Coordinates of C-alpha atoms in Angstrom, one line a residue:
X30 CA -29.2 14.1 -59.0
X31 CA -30.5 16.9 -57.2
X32 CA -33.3 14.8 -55.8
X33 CA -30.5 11.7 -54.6
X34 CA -29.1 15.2 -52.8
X35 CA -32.0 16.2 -51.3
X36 CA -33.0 12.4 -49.9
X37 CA -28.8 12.3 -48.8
X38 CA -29.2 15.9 -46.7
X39 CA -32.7 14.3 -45.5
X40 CA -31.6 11.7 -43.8
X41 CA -28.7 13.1 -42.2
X42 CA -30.9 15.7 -40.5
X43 CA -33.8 13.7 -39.6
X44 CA -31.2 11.8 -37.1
X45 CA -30.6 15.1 -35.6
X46 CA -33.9 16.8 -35.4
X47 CA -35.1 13.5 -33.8
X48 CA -32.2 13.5 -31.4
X49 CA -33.2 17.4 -30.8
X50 CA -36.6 16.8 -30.2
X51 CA -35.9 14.2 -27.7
X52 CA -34.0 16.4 -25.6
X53 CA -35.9 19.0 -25.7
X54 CA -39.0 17.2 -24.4
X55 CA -36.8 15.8 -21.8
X56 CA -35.2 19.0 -20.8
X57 CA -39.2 20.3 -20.5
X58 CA -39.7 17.5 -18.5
X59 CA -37.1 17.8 -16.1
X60 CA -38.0 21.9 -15.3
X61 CA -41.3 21.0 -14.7
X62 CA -39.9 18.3 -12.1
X63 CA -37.9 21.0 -11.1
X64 CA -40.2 23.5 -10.4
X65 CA -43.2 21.3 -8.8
X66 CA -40.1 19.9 -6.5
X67 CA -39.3 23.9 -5.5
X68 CA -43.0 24.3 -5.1
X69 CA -43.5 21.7 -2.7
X70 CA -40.2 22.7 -1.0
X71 CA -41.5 26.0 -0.2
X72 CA -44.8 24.7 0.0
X73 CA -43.7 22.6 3.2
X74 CA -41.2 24.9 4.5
X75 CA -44.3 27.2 4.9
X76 CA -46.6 24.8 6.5
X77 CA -44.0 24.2 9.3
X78 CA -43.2 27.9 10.2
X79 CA -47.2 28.3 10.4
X80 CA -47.6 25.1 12.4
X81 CA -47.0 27.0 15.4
X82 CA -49.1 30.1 14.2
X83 CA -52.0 27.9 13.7
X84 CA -51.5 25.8 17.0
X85 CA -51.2 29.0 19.0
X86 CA -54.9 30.5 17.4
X87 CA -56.6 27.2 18.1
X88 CA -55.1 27.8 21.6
X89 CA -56.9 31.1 21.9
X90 CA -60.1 30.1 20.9
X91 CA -60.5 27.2 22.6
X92 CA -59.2 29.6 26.3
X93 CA -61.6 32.0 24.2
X94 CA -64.8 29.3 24.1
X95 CA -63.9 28.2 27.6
X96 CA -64.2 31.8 28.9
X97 CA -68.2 32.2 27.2
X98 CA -69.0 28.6 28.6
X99 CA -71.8 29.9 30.5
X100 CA -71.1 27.4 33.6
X101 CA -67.3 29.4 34.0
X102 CA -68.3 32.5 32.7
X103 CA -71.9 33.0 35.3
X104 CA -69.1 32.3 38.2
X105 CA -66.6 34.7 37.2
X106 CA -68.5 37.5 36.2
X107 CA -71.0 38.2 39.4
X108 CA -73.3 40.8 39.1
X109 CA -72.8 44.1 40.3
X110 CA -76.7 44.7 41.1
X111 CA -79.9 42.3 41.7
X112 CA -81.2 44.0 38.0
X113 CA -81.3 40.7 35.7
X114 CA -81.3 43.1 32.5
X115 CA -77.8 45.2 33.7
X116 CA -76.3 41.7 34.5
X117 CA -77.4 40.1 31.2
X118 CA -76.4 43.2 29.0
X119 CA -72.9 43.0 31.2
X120 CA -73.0 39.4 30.4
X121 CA -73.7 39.5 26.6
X122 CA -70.7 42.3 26.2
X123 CA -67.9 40.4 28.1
X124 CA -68.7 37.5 25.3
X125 CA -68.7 40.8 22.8
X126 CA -65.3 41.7 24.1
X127 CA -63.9 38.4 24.4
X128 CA -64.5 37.7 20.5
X129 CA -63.6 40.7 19.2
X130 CA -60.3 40.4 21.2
X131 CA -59.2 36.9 18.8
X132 CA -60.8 38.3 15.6
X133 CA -57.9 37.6 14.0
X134 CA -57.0 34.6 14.7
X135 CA -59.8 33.2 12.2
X136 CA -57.2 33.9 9.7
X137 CA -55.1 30.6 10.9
X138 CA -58.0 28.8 11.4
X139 CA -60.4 26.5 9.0
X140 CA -63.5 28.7 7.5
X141 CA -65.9 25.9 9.2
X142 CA -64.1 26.2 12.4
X143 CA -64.6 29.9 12.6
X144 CA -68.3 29.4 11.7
X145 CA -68.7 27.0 14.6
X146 CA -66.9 29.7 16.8
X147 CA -69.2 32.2 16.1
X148 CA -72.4 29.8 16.1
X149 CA -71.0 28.8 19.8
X150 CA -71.0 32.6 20.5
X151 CA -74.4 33.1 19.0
X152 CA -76.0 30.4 20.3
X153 CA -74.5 31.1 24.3
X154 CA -75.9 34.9 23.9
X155 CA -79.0 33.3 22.5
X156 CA -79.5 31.1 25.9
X157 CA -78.6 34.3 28.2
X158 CA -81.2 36.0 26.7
X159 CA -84.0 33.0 26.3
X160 CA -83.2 32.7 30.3
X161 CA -83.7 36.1 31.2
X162 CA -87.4 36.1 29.5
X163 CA -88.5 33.9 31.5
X164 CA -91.1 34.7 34.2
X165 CA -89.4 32.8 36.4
X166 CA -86.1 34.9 36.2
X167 CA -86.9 38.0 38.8
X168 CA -83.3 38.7 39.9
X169 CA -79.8 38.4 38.0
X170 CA -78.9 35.6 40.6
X171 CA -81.9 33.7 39.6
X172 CA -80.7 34.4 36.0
X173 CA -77.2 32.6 36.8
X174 CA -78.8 30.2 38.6
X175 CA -81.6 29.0 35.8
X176 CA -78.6 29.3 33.2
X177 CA -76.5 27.0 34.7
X178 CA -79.3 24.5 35.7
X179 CA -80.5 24.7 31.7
X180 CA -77.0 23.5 31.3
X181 CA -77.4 19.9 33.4
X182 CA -79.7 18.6 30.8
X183 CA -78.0 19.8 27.7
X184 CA -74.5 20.4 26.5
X185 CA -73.2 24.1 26.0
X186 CA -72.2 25.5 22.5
X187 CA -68.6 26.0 23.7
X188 CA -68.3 22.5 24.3
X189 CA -69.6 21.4 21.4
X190 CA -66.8 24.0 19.6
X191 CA -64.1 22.6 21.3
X192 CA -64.4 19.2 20.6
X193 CA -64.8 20.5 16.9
X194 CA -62.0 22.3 17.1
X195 CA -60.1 19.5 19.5
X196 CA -61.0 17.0 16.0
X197 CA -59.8 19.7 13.8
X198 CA -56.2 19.7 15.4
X199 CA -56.0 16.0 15.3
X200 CA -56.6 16.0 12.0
X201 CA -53.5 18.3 11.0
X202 CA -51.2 15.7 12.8
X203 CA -52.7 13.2 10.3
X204 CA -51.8 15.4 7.0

């Protein structure tokens, strides 16, 4: 009897535990939909207010690789003196400045794209100072002037960073 008992109690409470289960699992499911909906929420609602943050930095650094593009930057820095050492140390520490002043802004900006930044940097204080060994070089004007005819044959760093950074942008339009 006890046994017939036991079976009877059984099966009126394996209905229920089955019914519990069930709705348990589903009310798991249903906060985890929950919370990866909140997530993304949030998650987009961030990426739109730092749309514009990000927009803004790639602004500055491409104004910011225009300004060491050694064709703009020979003509609007003139030298002060016919000494091609004085011109290309004042040269090489506007370019200093000019980074240092949008430091931050590789915060809002792709690690790669930062790395290109300061390669194009590098790389533009690199052909100052290759131009200014020369034996040809004698005066800072001739140093402008072999600078910017090195650049007719070649393409200069910052140009090559803002197209980077010019593909970079388009790219976030296509996320």
């Amino acid at each position: 009897m006890d046994f017939n008992r036991f079976l009877e109690l059984l099966f009126s409470i394996l209905p229920a535990a089955i019914v519990g289960l069930i709705a348990y699992y589903f009310f798991q499911m249903h906060t985890k939909n929950e919370e990866g909906r909140r997530r993304y929420l949030i998650h987009k609602e961030a990426q739109k207010n730092a749309m514009p943050l990000r927009l803004q930095a790639y602004e500055r650094l491409v104004l910011f690789l225009e300004r060491i593009n050694p064709s703009k930057l020979l003509i609007r820095i003139s030298p002060q003196s016919s000494n091609k050492n004085d011109y290309e140390e004042y040269v090489i520490s506007q370019i200093e400045q000019e980074y240092e002043h949008n430091l931050t802004q590789q915060i809002y900006i792709s690690a790669e794209s930062w790395d290109i930044i300061t390669t194009a940097k590098n790389a533009t204080i690199q052909m100052i100072r290759k131009a200014s060994m020369s034996e040809k070089v004698d005066s800072a004007n001739k140093l402008r002037e072999v600078i910017i005819t090195d650049l007719f044959d070649t393409q200069s760093p910052s140009s090559i960073a803002v197209a980077y950074l010019k593909n970079e942008v388009s790219e976030m339009w296509q996320e």
